[in-house]
Amino acid sequence: MLLFRSLKYYNYRLFFTGQSISLIGTWMQRVAISWLVYRLTGSPFILGLISFASLFPSLILAPFAGSLVDRHNKFKIFWFTQIILMLQAGTLALMVWLNYYNILWIGILSLIQGLVTSLDVTARQSLVVNLVDLKEDIPNAIALNSSVFNGARLIGPAIAGVILSSFGENICFLINFLSYIAVLVCLLLMKIKITVPKKSTENIWFDLKEGFRYLKASPNISSLILLMASSSLLVIPYTTFLPVFAKDIFNGDATTFSWFESCGGLGALIGAIYMATLKSHRNFTKIIIRSSFILSISVLGLALSPSLIIGLLFAASGALGLMAQNSSINTYLQTHTDDNMRGRTMSYYIMAFQGVLPIGALMMGYFAHLFGTVLVVALEGIAGILIMISFILYRKHRLKEAKSR
């Protein structure tokens, strides 16, 4: 079947299976942390601060992570990061079970998660091309990864909503801890040979400069990374405020919040399935533009929603646009980057997405504290529309320059 063609590869099947199980636990933990923080503080700003702690390390460390992945065995790096993330989830579960926790400890553990994830995501993204044999199946493998992520986003929060209401946050953390066993077992079963690059005689700063020069010489790649960074700074932070919409704006509870996360997961899953059906020769730039407009208009619609049902619909369409935007940018970068620069290029993509996002979350959290969540989210949607108009004008200018040469 065309949609699942990457699953014919043994190693990719194992990778897909392990991630399918583990990411459900990851999303349960995300929902539980957001709800726990907002339950303890009632502050949109603190929500943004915790998001900042978990994602900010990617801004600083992602380029270094890319250089490390290009220099060393990415499979072993991925194995190591999974073990550390498993221990982080177990520590959270134990602390909440013993009732020995506060915002400071949650922030510290979120920071640890961010430090490890900056390396984990770079290794995982770079590893995908080694799990499929044919280059034309790489876009499908990337899209299926997104399907797994967003399928988990659909299922995880739905389960988390029931568990949060019935048993509390610590069970969500415990399930996430146990879910990493599936990843480790699948990694053990893999039959994979990674060609470790010849050990570089240059220091890591040379690799960083080389990666930056590569981006500077590749305007199509660098413009997409800048688009991703702008979106992460000014548009995507709307996701931080979903607990506020659930609890304060629509007068709900933990279950209402889980509905928002699950609707987002459903929309993103639909987007991922669409991306998985595309072939490698498709014009991904057009998909990036369309999906970015869907994201921005949906964010504006969410802010202006007169009812919970309409808000949930815009949460779903926003997640669809966000997923298609990220997946199409990811696919373009993976398929248009030289093999020896892939780790560094993907690290800049991760820095633009996960690294810039916490700055946006912190900034938007502060503005929401001053001016109100609804106004700030509405402005995020407008900012996204303006960003895309600028991107289209830039592309037209580049095309006109190319024709005049």
mmCIF file of C-alpha atoms in Angstrom:
data_model
loop_
_atom_site.group_PDB
_atom_site.id
_atom_site.type_symbol
_atom_site.label_atom_id
_atom_site.label_comp_id
_atom_site.label_asym_id
_atom_site.label_seq_id
_atom_site.Cartn_x
_atom_site.Cartn_y
_atom_site.Cartn_z
ATOM 1 C CA MET A 1 0.000 0.000 0.000
ATOM 2 C CA LEU A 2 1.431 3.374 -1.075
ATOM 3 C CA LEU A 3 0.678 5.081 2.239
ATOM 4 C CA PHE A 4 2.690 2.560 4.302
ATOM 5 C CA ARG A 5 5.392 1.671 1.779
ATOM 6 C CA SER A 6 8.267 2.476 4.191
ATOM 7 C CA LEU A 7 7.086 -0.285 6.536
ATOM 8 C CA LYS A 8 8.450 -2.902 4.123
ATOM 9 C CA TYR A 9 11.891 -2.194 5.626
ATOM 10 C CA TYR A 10 12.638 -4.299 8.728
ATOM 11 C CA ASN A 11 14.547 -1.614 10.644
ATOM 12 C CA TYR A 12 11.989 1.068 9.886
ATOM 13 C CA ARG A 13 9.159 -1.227 11.081
ATOM 14 C CA LEU A 14 10.911 -1.627 14.428
ATOM 15 C CA PHE A 15 11.560 2.115 14.661
ATOM 16 C CA PHE A 16 7.916 2.843 13.789
ATOM 17 C CA THR A 17 6.635 0.341 16.388
ATOM 18 C CA GLY A 18 8.805 1.625 19.226
ATOM 19 C CA GLN A 19 7.950 5.249 18.512
ATOM 20 C CA SER A 20 4.220 4.461 18.232
ATOM 21 C CA ILE A 21 4.183 3.191 21.811
ATOM 22 C CA SER A 22 6.646 5.621 23.379
ATOM 23 C CA LEU A 23 5.129 8.795 21.920
ATOM 24 C CA ILE A 24 1.732 8.037 23.474
ATOM 25 C CA GLY A 25 3.468 8.160 26.844
ATOM 26 C CA THR A 26 5.320 11.330 25.838
ATOM 27 C CA TRP A 27 2.074 13.125 24.989
ATOM 28 C CA MET A 28 0.482 11.931 28.220
ATOM 29 C CA GLN A 29 3.401 13.453 30.113
ATOM 30 C CA ARG A 30 3.147 16.732 28.181
ATOM 31 C CA VAL A 31 -0.538 17.096 29.004
ATOM 32 C CA ALA A 32 0.058 16.132 32.646
ATOM 33 C CA ILE A 33 2.872 18.675 33.092
ATOM 34 C CA SER A 34 0.846 21.494 31.498
ATOM 35 C CA TRP A 35 -2.153 20.693 33.658
ATOM 36 C CA LEU A 36 -0.058 20.271 36.815
ATOM 37 C CA VAL A 37 1.694 23.622 36.287
ATOM 38 C CA TYR A 38 -1.532 25.490 35.558
ATOM 39 C CA ARG A 39 -3.300 23.789 38.483
ATOM 40 C CA LEU A 40 -0.526 24.858 40.842
ATOM 41 C CA THR A 41 -0.056 28.427 39.585
ATOM 42 C CA GLY A 42 -3.048 29.515 37.467
ATOM 43 C CA SER A 43 -0.537 31.606 35.489
ATOM 44 C CA PRO A 44 -0.186 31.704 31.673
ATOM 45 C CA PHE A 45 3.264 33.241 32.215
ATOM 46 C CA ILE A 46 4.481 30.261 34.305
ATOM 47 C CA LEU A 47 3.101 27.930 31.617
ATOM 48 C CA GLY A 48 5.237 29.799 29.087
ATOM 49 C CA LEU A 49 8.226 29.689 31.443
ATOM 50 C CA ILE A 50 8.079 25.891 31.846
ATOM 51 C CA SER A 51 7.729 25.517 28.071
ATOM 52 C CA PHE A 52 10.759 27.788 27.753
ATOM 53 C CA ALA A 53 12.794 25.564 30.107
ATOM 54 C CA SER A 54 11.959 22.397 28.159
ATOM 55 C CA LEU A 55 12.694 23.797 24.692
ATOM 56 C CA PHE A 56 15.252 26.606 25.064
ATOM 57 C CA PRO A 57 18.304 24.253 25.149
ATOM 58 C CA SER A 58 17.594 23.415 21.495
ATOM 59 C CA LEU A 59 18.369 27.030 20.537
ATOM 60 C CA ILE A 60 21.830 26.865 22.119
ATOM 61 C CA LEU A 61 22.755 23.204 21.675
ATOM 62 C CA ALA A 62 21.154 22.173 18.365
ATOM 63 C CA PRO A 63 24.089 23.295 16.155
ATOM 64 C CA PHE A 64 26.528 21.438 18.454
ATOM 65 C CA ALA A 65 24.206 18.409 18.386
ATOM 66 C CA GLY A 66 24.277 18.468 14.585
ATOM 67 C CA SER A 67 28.073 18.470 14.564
ATOM 68 C CA LEU A 68 28.173 15.584 17.060
ATOM 69 C CA VAL A 69 25.725 13.539 14.990
ATOM 70 C CA ASP A 70 27.755 14.156 11.829
ATOM 71 C CA ARG A 71 30.940 13.060 13.666
ATOM 72 C CA HIS A 72 29.692 10.015 15.629
ATOM 73 C CA ASN A 73 27.365 6.991 15.447
ATOM 74 C CA LYS A 74 23.861 8.500 15.416
ATOM 75 C CA PHE A 75 22.280 5.148 16.366
ATOM 76 C CA LYS A 76 24.270 4.957 19.626
ATOM 77 C CA ILE A 77 23.493 8.601 20.375
ATOM 78 C CA PHE A 78 19.772 7.893 19.938
ATOM 79 C CA TRP A 79 20.021 4.858 22.248
ATOM 80 C CA PHE A 80 21.717 6.945 24.950
ATOM 81 C CA THR A 81 19.155 9.769 24.814
ATOM 82 C CA GLN A 82 16.219 7.350 25.119
ATOM 83 C CA ILE A 83 17.648 5.962 28.369
ATOM 84 C CA ILE A 84 18.107 9.465 29.849
ATOM 85 C CA LEU A 85 14.568 10.514 28.871
ATOM 86 C CA MET A 86 13.224 7.324 30.443
ATOM 87 C CA LEU A 87 14.967 8.186 33.736
ATOM 88 C CA GLN A 88 13.610 11.747 33.592
ATOM 89 C CA ALA A 89 10.031 10.445 33.284
ATOM 90 C CA GLY A 90 10.610 7.988 36.126
ATOM 91 C CA THR A 91 11.913 10.774 38.374
ATOM 92 C CA LEU A 92 8.818 12.880 37.695
ATOM 93 C CA ALA A 93 6.534 9.945 38.523
ATOM 94 C CA LEU A 94 8.370 9.230 41.776
ATOM 95 C CA MET A 95 8.380 12.862 42.923
ATOM 96 C CA VAL A 96 4.656 13.339 42.315
ATOM 97 C CA TRP A 97 3.852 9.970 43.933
ATOM 98 C CA LEU A 98 5.844 10.989 47.055
ATOM 99 C CA ASN A 99 4.205 14.448 46.924
ATOM 100 C CA TYR A 100 7.687 15.972 46.882
ATOM 101 C CA TYR A 101 7.487 18.483 44.075
ATOM 102 C CA ASN A 102 7.073 22.180 43.282
ATOM 103 C CA ILE A 103 7.407 24.489 40.274
ATOM 104 C CA LEU A 104 11.193 24.715 40.748
ATOM 105 C CA TRP A 105 11.660 20.918 40.513
ATOM 106 C CA ILE A 106 9.285 20.689 37.557
ATOM 107 C CA GLY A 107 11.294 23.440 35.849
ATOM 108 C CA ILE A 108 14.623 21.665 36.524
ATOM 109 C CA LEU A 109 13.352 18.350 35.146
ATOM 110 C CA SER A 110 11.876 20.164 32.121
ATOM 111 C CA LEU A 111 15.285 21.756 31.546
ATOM 112 C CA ILE A 112 16.985 18.334 31.706
ATOM 113 C CA GLN A 113 14.461 17.012 29.210
ATOM 114 C CA GLY A 114 15.226 19.945 26.907
ATOM 115 C CA LEU A 115 18.984 19.388 27.106
ATOM 116 C CA VAL A 116 18.673 15.717 26.166
ATOM 117 C CA THR A 117 15.962 16.272 23.542
ATOM 118 C CA SER A 118 18.138 18.743 21.609
ATOM 119 C CA LEU A 119 20.507 15.841 20.900
ATOM 120 C CA ASP A 120 17.791 13.177 20.675
ATOM 121 C CA VAL A 121 15.746 14.883 17.949
ATOM 122 C CA THR A 122 18.793 15.640 15.783
ATOM 123 C CA ALA A 123 19.964 12.014 15.984
ATOM 124 C CA ARG A 124 16.448 10.678 15.309
ATOM 125 C CA GLN A 125 15.835 12.944 12.298
ATOM 126 C CA SER A 126 19.219 12.067 10.778
ATOM 127 C CA LEU A 127 18.723 8.339 11.441
ATOM 128 C CA VAL A 128 15.589 7.989 9.282
ATOM 129 C CA VAL A 129 17.528 7.996 5.999
ATOM 130 C CA ASN A 130 19.477 4.956 7.255
ATOM 131 C CA LEU A 131 16.317 2.940 7.911
ATOM 132 C CA VAL A 132 14.983 2.888 4.338
ATOM 133 C CA ASP A 133 16.905 1.574 1.325
ATOM 134 C CA LEU A 134 15.415 3.646 -1.490
ATOM 135 C CA LYS A 135 15.761 7.437 -1.537
ATOM 136 C CA GLU A 136 12.298 7.874 -3.063
ATOM 137 C CA ASP A 137 10.789 6.359 0.115
ATOM 138 C CA ILE A 138 12.426 8.935 2.419
ATOM 139 C CA PRO A 139 9.518 11.467 2.170
ATOM 140 C CA ASN A 140 7.087 8.679 3.045
ATOM 141 C CA ALA A 141 9.227 7.602 6.023
ATOM 142 C CA ILE A 142 9.382 11.201 7.294
ATOM 143 C CA ALA A 143 5.615 11.618 6.867
ATOM 144 C CA LEU A 144 4.931 8.312 8.649
ATOM 145 C CA ASN A 145 7.094 9.566 11.519
ATOM 146 C CA SER A 146 4.821 12.595 11.678
ATOM 147 C CA SER A 147 1.777 10.288 11.535
ATOM 148 C CA VAL A 148 3.097 8.366 14.536
ATOM 149 C CA PHE A 149 3.768 11.597 16.416
ATOM 150 C CA ASN A 150 0.326 13.017 15.706
ATOM 151 C CA GLY A 151 -1.494 9.730 16.165
ATOM 152 C CA ALA A 152 0.070 9.672 19.629
ATOM 153 C CA ARG A 153 -1.020 13.277 20.066
ATOM 154 C CA LEU A 154 -4.578 12.142 19.361
ATOM 155 C CA ILE A 155 -4.522 9.079 21.645
ATOM 156 C CA GLY A 156 -2.178 10.266 24.423
ATOM 157 C CA PRO A 157 -4.143 13.332 25.580
ATOM 158 C CA ALA A 158 -7.448 11.422 25.412
ATOM 159 C CA ILE A 159 -6.027 8.782 27.781
ATOM 160 C CA ALA A 160 -4.355 11.475 29.872
ATOM 161 C CA GLY A 161 -7.669 13.320 30.326
ATOM 162 C CA VAL A 162 -9.268 10.213 31.843
ATOM 163 C CA ILE A 163 -6.244 9.387 34.017
ATOM 164 C CA LEU A 164 -5.801 12.990 35.225
ATOM 165 C CA SER A 165 -9.439 13.118 36.329
ATOM 166 C CA SER A 166 -9.375 9.675 37.963
ATOM 167 C CA PHE A 167 -5.849 9.064 39.279
ATOM 168 C CA GLY A 168 -3.707 12.192 38.973
ATOM 169 C CA GLU A 169 -0.600 13.284 37.136
ATOM 170 C CA ASN A 170 1.847 10.709 38.527
ATOM 171 C CA ILE A 171 0.202 7.804 36.635
ATOM 172 C CA CYS A 172 0.742 9.686 33.341
ATOM 173 C CA PHE A 173 4.425 10.095 34.211
ATOM 174 C CA LEU A 174 4.690 6.413 35.169
ATOM 175 C CA ILE A 175 3.143 5.264 31.885
ATOM 176 C CA ASN A 176 5.600 7.434 29.960
ATOM 177 C CA PHE A 177 8.484 5.858 31.923
ATOM 178 C CA LEU A 178 7.301 2.341 31.040
ATOM 179 C CA SER A 179 6.684 3.224 27.378
ATOM 180 C CA TYR A 180 10.414 3.709 26.787
ATOM 181 C CA ILE A 181 10.888 -0.047 27.287
ATOM 182 C CA ALA A 182 9.255 -0.580 23.874
ATOM 183 C CA VAL A 183 11.761 1.778 22.204
ATOM 184 C CA LEU A 184 14.767 0.103 23.817
ATOM 185 C CA VAL A 185 13.556 -3.403 22.876
ATOM 186 C CA CYS A 186 12.999 -2.347 19.238
ATOM 187 C CA LEU A 187 16.436 -0.741 19.082
ATOM 188 C CA LEU A 188 17.995 -3.964 20.388
ATOM 189 C CA LEU A 189 16.270 -5.964 17.629
ATOM 190 C CA MET A 190 17.457 -3.733 14.799
ATOM 191 C CA LYS A 191 20.022 -4.980 12.280
ATOM 192 C CA ILE A 192 21.574 -1.717 11.270
ATOM 193 C CA LYS A 193 24.991 -0.664 10.092
ATOM 194 C CA ILE A 194 25.811 3.005 10.435
ATOM 195 C CA THR A 195 28.827 4.260 8.546
ATOM 196 C CA VAL A 196 30.640 6.393 11.106
ATOM 197 C CA PRO A 197 32.277 9.356 9.379
ATOM 198 C CA LYS A 198 36.032 9.579 9.398
ATOM 199 C CA LYS A 199 37.071 11.282 12.602
ATOM 200 C CA SER A 200 37.465 14.979 11.905
ATOM 201 C CA THR A 201 40.801 16.573 12.706
ATOM 202 C CA GLU A 202 39.128 19.955 13.017
ATOM 203 C CA ASN A 203 37.472 21.193 16.199
ATOM 204 C CA ILE A 204 33.715 21.451 16.532
ATOM 205 C CA TRP A 205 33.764 25.212 15.877
ATOM 206 C CA PHE A 206 35.051 24.501 12.370
ATOM 207 C CA ASP A 207 32.054 22.197 11.789
ATOM 208 C CA LEU A 208 29.692 24.907 13.001
ATOM 209 C CA LYS A 209 31.202 27.491 10.658
ATOM 210 C CA GLU A 210 31.096 25.023 7.770
ATOM 211 C CA GLY A 211 27.410 24.338 8.439
ATOM 212 C CA PHE A 212 26.623 28.064 8.547
ATOM 213 C CA ARG A 213 28.503 28.663 5.272
ATOM 214 C CA TYR A 214 26.530 25.830 3.676
ATOM 215 C CA LEU A 215 23.232 27.456 4.659
ATOM 216 C CA LYS A 216 24.425 30.860 3.480
ATOM 217 C CA ALA A 217 25.249 29.372 0.076
ATOM 218 C CA SER A 218 21.837 27.621 -0.122
ATOM 219 C CA PRO A 219 19.133 30.357 -0.050
ATOM 220 C CA ASN A 220 16.252 27.921 -0.670
ATOM 221 C CA ILE A 221 17.243 25.968 2.449
ATOM 222 C CA SER A 222 18.078 28.991 4.607
ATOM 223 C CA SER A 223 14.827 30.796 3.698
ATOM 224 C CA LEU A 224 12.791 27.804 4.899
ATOM 225 C CA ILE A 225 14.733 27.692 8.159
ATOM 226 C CA LEU A 226 14.068 31.427 8.642
ATOM 227 C CA LEU A 227 10.369 30.823 7.904
ATOM 228 C CA MET A 228 10.328 28.075 10.531
ATOM 229 C CA ALA A 229 12.046 30.354 13.063
ATOM 230 C CA SER A 230 9.585 33.209 12.449
ATOM 231 C CA SER A 231 6.619 30.882 12.812
ATOM 232 C CA SER A 232 8.049 29.391 16.013
ATOM 233 C CA LEU A 233 8.605 32.837 17.505
ATOM 234 C CA LEU A 234 5.302 34.496 16.624
ATOM 235 C CA VAL A 235 2.679 31.857 15.696
ATOM 236 C CA ILE A 236 3.233 28.378 17.139
ATOM 237 C CA PRO A 237 3.345 29.559 20.819
ATOM 238 C CA TYR A 238 -0.463 29.579 20.694
ATOM 239 C CA THR A 239 -0.274 25.903 21.696
ATOM 240 C CA THR A 240 1.043 26.976 25.124
ATOM 241 C CA PHE A 241 -2.294 28.626 25.901
ATOM 242 C CA LEU A 242 -4.581 25.652 25.279
ATOM 243 C CA PRO A 243 -4.984 25.014 29.047
ATOM 244 C CA VAL A 244 -6.087 28.664 29.394
ATOM 245 C CA PHE A 245 -8.694 28.268 26.647
ATOM 246 C CA ALA A 246 -9.916 25.011 28.210
ATOM 247 C CA LYS A 247 -10.112 26.204 31.827
ATOM 248 C CA ASP A 248 -10.784 29.942 31.772
ATOM 249 C CA ILE A 249 -12.188 30.921 28.383
ATOM 250 C CA PHE A 250 -14.489 27.900 27.907
ATOM 251 C CA ASN A 251 -14.938 27.136 31.657
ATOM 252 C CA GLY A 252 -13.769 23.520 31.399
ATOM 253 C CA ASP A 253 -11.541 21.101 33.303
ATOM 254 C CA ALA A 254 -8.762 18.576 32.619
ATOM 255 C CA THR A 255 -11.073 16.619 30.309
ATOM 256 C CA THR A 256 -11.796 19.764 28.257
ATOM 257 C CA PHE A 257 -8.065 20.360 27.933
ATOM 258 C CA SER A 258 -7.584 16.783 26.725
ATOM 259 C CA TRP A 259 -10.266 17.459 24.059
ATOM 260 C CA PHE A 260 -8.200 20.357 22.724
ATOM 261 C CA GLU A 261 -5.067 18.206 22.600
ATOM 262 C CA SER A 262 -6.925 15.305 20.987
ATOM 263 C CA CYS A 263 -8.578 17.537 18.365
ATOM 264 C CA GLY A 264 -5.140 18.940 17.621
ATOM 265 C CA GLY A 265 -3.871 15.397 17.297
ATOM 266 C CA LEU A 266 -6.713 14.450 14.930
ATOM 267 C CA GLY A 267 -6.068 17.437 12.676
ATOM 268 C CA ALA A 268 -2.329 16.805 12.658
ATOM 269 C CA LEU A 269 -2.878 13.102 11.926
ATOM 270 C CA ILE A 270 -4.993 13.985 8.893
ATOM 271 C CA GLY A 271 -2.208 16.291 7.735
ATOM 272 C CA ALA A 272 0.397 13.580 8.292
ATOM 273 C CA ILE A 273 -1.597 11.015 6.314
ATOM 274 C CA TYR A 274 -1.887 13.492 3.447
ATOM 275 C CA MET A 275 1.877 14.097 3.532
ATOM 276 C CA ALA A 276 2.541 10.333 3.565
ATOM 277 C CA THR A 277 0.676 9.914 0.266
ATOM 278 C CA LEU A 278 2.859 12.469 -1.550
ATOM 279 C CA LYS A 279 5.686 11.439 -3.835
ATOM 280 C CA SER A 280 9.175 12.906 -3.643
ATOM 281 C CA HIS A 281 8.795 14.947 -6.854
ATOM 282 C CA ARG A 282 5.904 17.078 -5.504
ATOM 283 C CA ASN A 283 6.348 20.852 -5.153
ATOM 284 C CA PHE A 284 6.766 21.090 -1.397
ATOM 285 C CA THR A 285 7.107 24.889 -1.485
ATOM 286 C CA LYS A 286 3.445 25.237 -2.499
ATOM 287 C CA ILE A 287 2.426 22.875 0.314
ATOM 288 C CA ILE A 288 4.467 24.929 2.797
ATOM 289 C CA ILE A 289 2.699 28.142 1.743
ATOM 290 C CA ARG A 290 -0.809 26.651 1.858
ATOM 291 C CA SER A 291 -0.311 24.884 5.167
ATOM 292 C CA SER A 292 1.195 28.013 6.757
ATOM 293 C CA PHE A 293 -1.872 30.032 5.773
ATOM 294 C CA ILE A 294 -4.156 27.313 7.219
ATOM 295 C CA LEU A 295 -2.185 27.464 10.485
ATOM 296 C CA SER A 296 -2.329 31.269 10.756
ATOM 297 C CA ILE A 297 -6.039 31.604 9.890
ATOM 298 C CA SER A 298 -6.879 28.812 12.357
ATOM 299 C CA VAL A 299 -4.959 30.521 15.177
ATOM 300 C CA LEU A 300 -6.880 33.735 14.510
ATOM 301 C CA GLY A 301 -10.126 31.736 14.391
ATOM 302 C CA LEU A 302 -9.355 30.042 17.713
ATOM 303 C CA ALA A 303 -8.908 33.421 19.395
ATOM 304 C CA LEU A 304 -12.234 34.674 18.015
ATOM 305 C CA SER A 305 -14.216 31.444 18.628
ATOM 306 C CA PRO A 306 -17.619 32.128 20.234
ATOM 307 C CA SER A 307 -18.061 28.549 21.503
ATOM 308 C CA LEU A 308 -16.138 25.476 22.610
ATOM 309 C CA ILE A 309 -17.113 23.434 19.530
ATOM 310 C CA ILE A 310 -15.833 26.070 17.121
ATOM 311 C CA GLY A 311 -12.688 26.457 19.219
ATOM 312 C CA LEU A 312 -12.057 22.706 18.979
ATOM 313 C CA LEU A 313 -12.538 22.804 15.195
ATOM 314 C CA PHE A 314 -9.977 25.593 14.843
ATOM 315 C CA ALA A 315 -7.611 23.708 17.170
ATOM 316 C CA ALA A 316 -7.860 20.737 14.784
ATOM 317 C CA SER A 317 -7.337 22.782 11.589
ATOM 318 C CA GLY A 318 -4.473 24.718 13.209
ATOM 319 C CA ALA A 319 -2.704 21.482 14.094
ATOM 320 C CA LEU A 320 -3.276 20.208 10.540
ATOM 321 C CA GLY A 321 -1.613 23.318 9.119
ATOM 322 C CA LEU A 322 1.221 23.181 11.643
ATOM 323 C CA MET A 323 1.928 19.508 10.951
ATOM 324 C CA ALA A 324 1.894 19.922 7.159
ATOM 325 C CA GLN A 325 4.126 22.992 7.394
ATOM 326 C CA ASN A 326 6.712 21.251 9.574
ATOM 327 C CA SER A 327 6.624 17.972 7.655
ATOM 328 C CA SER A 328 6.970 19.609 4.232
ATOM 329 C CA ILE A 329 9.877 21.801 5.404
ATOM 330 C CA ASN A 330 11.494 18.741 6.999
ATOM 331 C CA THR A 331 11.062 16.679 3.824
ATOM 332 C CA TYR A 332 12.458 19.434 1.608
ATOM 333 C CA LEU A 333 15.544 19.807 3.808
ATOM 334 C CA GLN A 334 16.145 16.041 4.069
ATOM 335 C CA THR A 335 15.929 15.538 0.307
ATOM 336 C CA HIS A 336 17.856 18.660 -0.809
ATOM 337 C CA THR A 337 20.793 18.523 1.618
ATOM 338 C CA ASP A 338 24.168 16.874 1.010
ATOM 339 C CA ASP A 339 24.698 13.692 3.035
ATOM 340 C CA ASN A 340 27.733 15.027 4.891
ATOM 341 C CA MET A 341 25.805 18.158 5.935
ATOM 342 C CA ARG A 342 22.475 16.564 6.866
ATOM 343 C CA GLY A 343 23.054 16.478 10.628
ATOM 344 C CA ARG A 344 24.064 20.132 10.735
ATOM 345 C CA THR A 345 21.249 21.241 8.435
ATOM 346 C CA MET A 346 18.663 19.366 10.494
ATOM 347 C CA SER A 347 20.149 20.823 13.679
ATOM 348 C CA TYR A 348 19.476 24.324 12.334
ATOM 349 C CA TYR A 349 15.920 23.236 11.495
ATOM 350 C CA ILE A 350 15.483 21.924 15.050
ATOM 351 C CA MET A 351 16.999 25.115 16.446
ATOM 352 C CA ALA A 352 14.544 27.179 14.363
ATOM 353 C CA PHE A 353 11.581 25.056 15.488
ATOM 354 C CA GLN A 354 12.214 23.828 19.025
ATOM 355 C CA GLY A 355 14.890 26.358 19.979
ATOM 356 C CA VAL A 356 13.090 29.553 18.982
ATOM 357 C CA LEU A 357 9.704 28.272 20.192
ATOM 358 C CA PRO A 358 10.453 28.700 23.939
ATOM 359 C CA ILE A 359 11.481 32.323 23.389
ATOM 360 C CA GLY A 360 8.165 32.850 21.645
ATOM 361 C CA ALA A 361 6.291 30.989 24.393
ATOM 362 C CA LEU A 362 7.942 33.077 27.110
ATOM 363 C CA MET A 363 7.363 36.331 25.230
ATOM 364 C CA MET A 364 3.737 35.512 24.395
ATOM 365 C CA GLY A 365 3.148 34.289 27.954
ATOM 366 C CA TYR A 366 4.338 37.658 29.267
ATOM 367 C CA PHE A 367 2.150 39.572 26.793
ATOM 368 C CA ALA A 368 -0.838 37.359 27.671
ATOM 369 C CA HIS A 369 -0.273 38.200 31.341
ATOM 370 C CA LEU A 370 -0.354 41.935 30.476
ATOM 371 C CA PHE A 371 -2.983 42.130 27.741
ATOM 372 C CA GLY A 372 -4.995 38.898 27.906
ATOM 373 C CA THR A 373 -4.703 35.557 26.168
ATOM 374 C CA VAL A 374 -7.381 36.101 23.503
ATOM 375 C CA LEU A 375 -5.815 39.317 22.171
ATOM 376 C CA VAL A 376 -2.318 37.829 22.053
ATOM 377 C CA VAL A 377 -3.441 34.656 20.232
ATOM 378 C CA ALA A 378 -5.368 36.779 17.709
ATOM 379 C CA LEU A 379 -2.211 38.816 17.051
ATOM 380 C CA GLU A 380 -0.255 35.557 16.583
ATOM 381 C CA GLY A 381 -2.648 34.576 13.780
ATOM 382 C CA ILE A 382 -2.253 37.969 12.087
ATOM 383 C CA ALA A 383 1.537 37.754 12.431
ATOM 384 C CA GLY A 384 1.497 34.357 10.680
ATOM 385 C CA ILE A 385 -0.395 35.809 7.703
ATOM 386 C CA LEU A 386 2.111 38.686 7.405
ATOM 387 C CA ILE A 387 5.052 36.244 7.618
ATOM 388 C CA MET A 388 3.700 34.202 4.719
ATOM 389 C CA ILE A 389 3.065 37.271 2.568
ATOM 390 C CA SER A 390 6.711 38.268 3.151
ATOM 391 C CA PHE A 391 7.903 34.745 2.271
ATOM 392 C CA ILE A 392 5.906 34.735 -1.000
ATOM 393 C CA LEU A 393 7.298 38.152 -1.980
ATOM 394 C CA TYR A 394 10.831 36.931 -1.227
ATOM 395 C CA ARG A 395 10.344 33.818 -3.385
ATOM 396 C CA LYS A 396 9.027 35.947 -6.269
ATOM 397 C CA HIS A 397 12.022 38.285 -5.949
ATOM 398 C CA ARG A 398 14.430 35.321 -6.023
ATOM 399 C CA LEU A 399 12.663 33.887 -9.090
ATOM 400 C CA LYS A 400 12.834 37.234 -10.901
ATOM 401 C CA GLU A 401 16.555 37.522 -10.101
ATOM 402 C CA ALA A 402 17.190 34.008 -11.430
ATOM 403 C CA LYS A 403 15.401 34.776 -14.702
ATOM 404 C CA SER A 404 17.311 38.028 -15.219
ATOM 405 C CA ARG A 405 20.701 36.273 -15.040
#
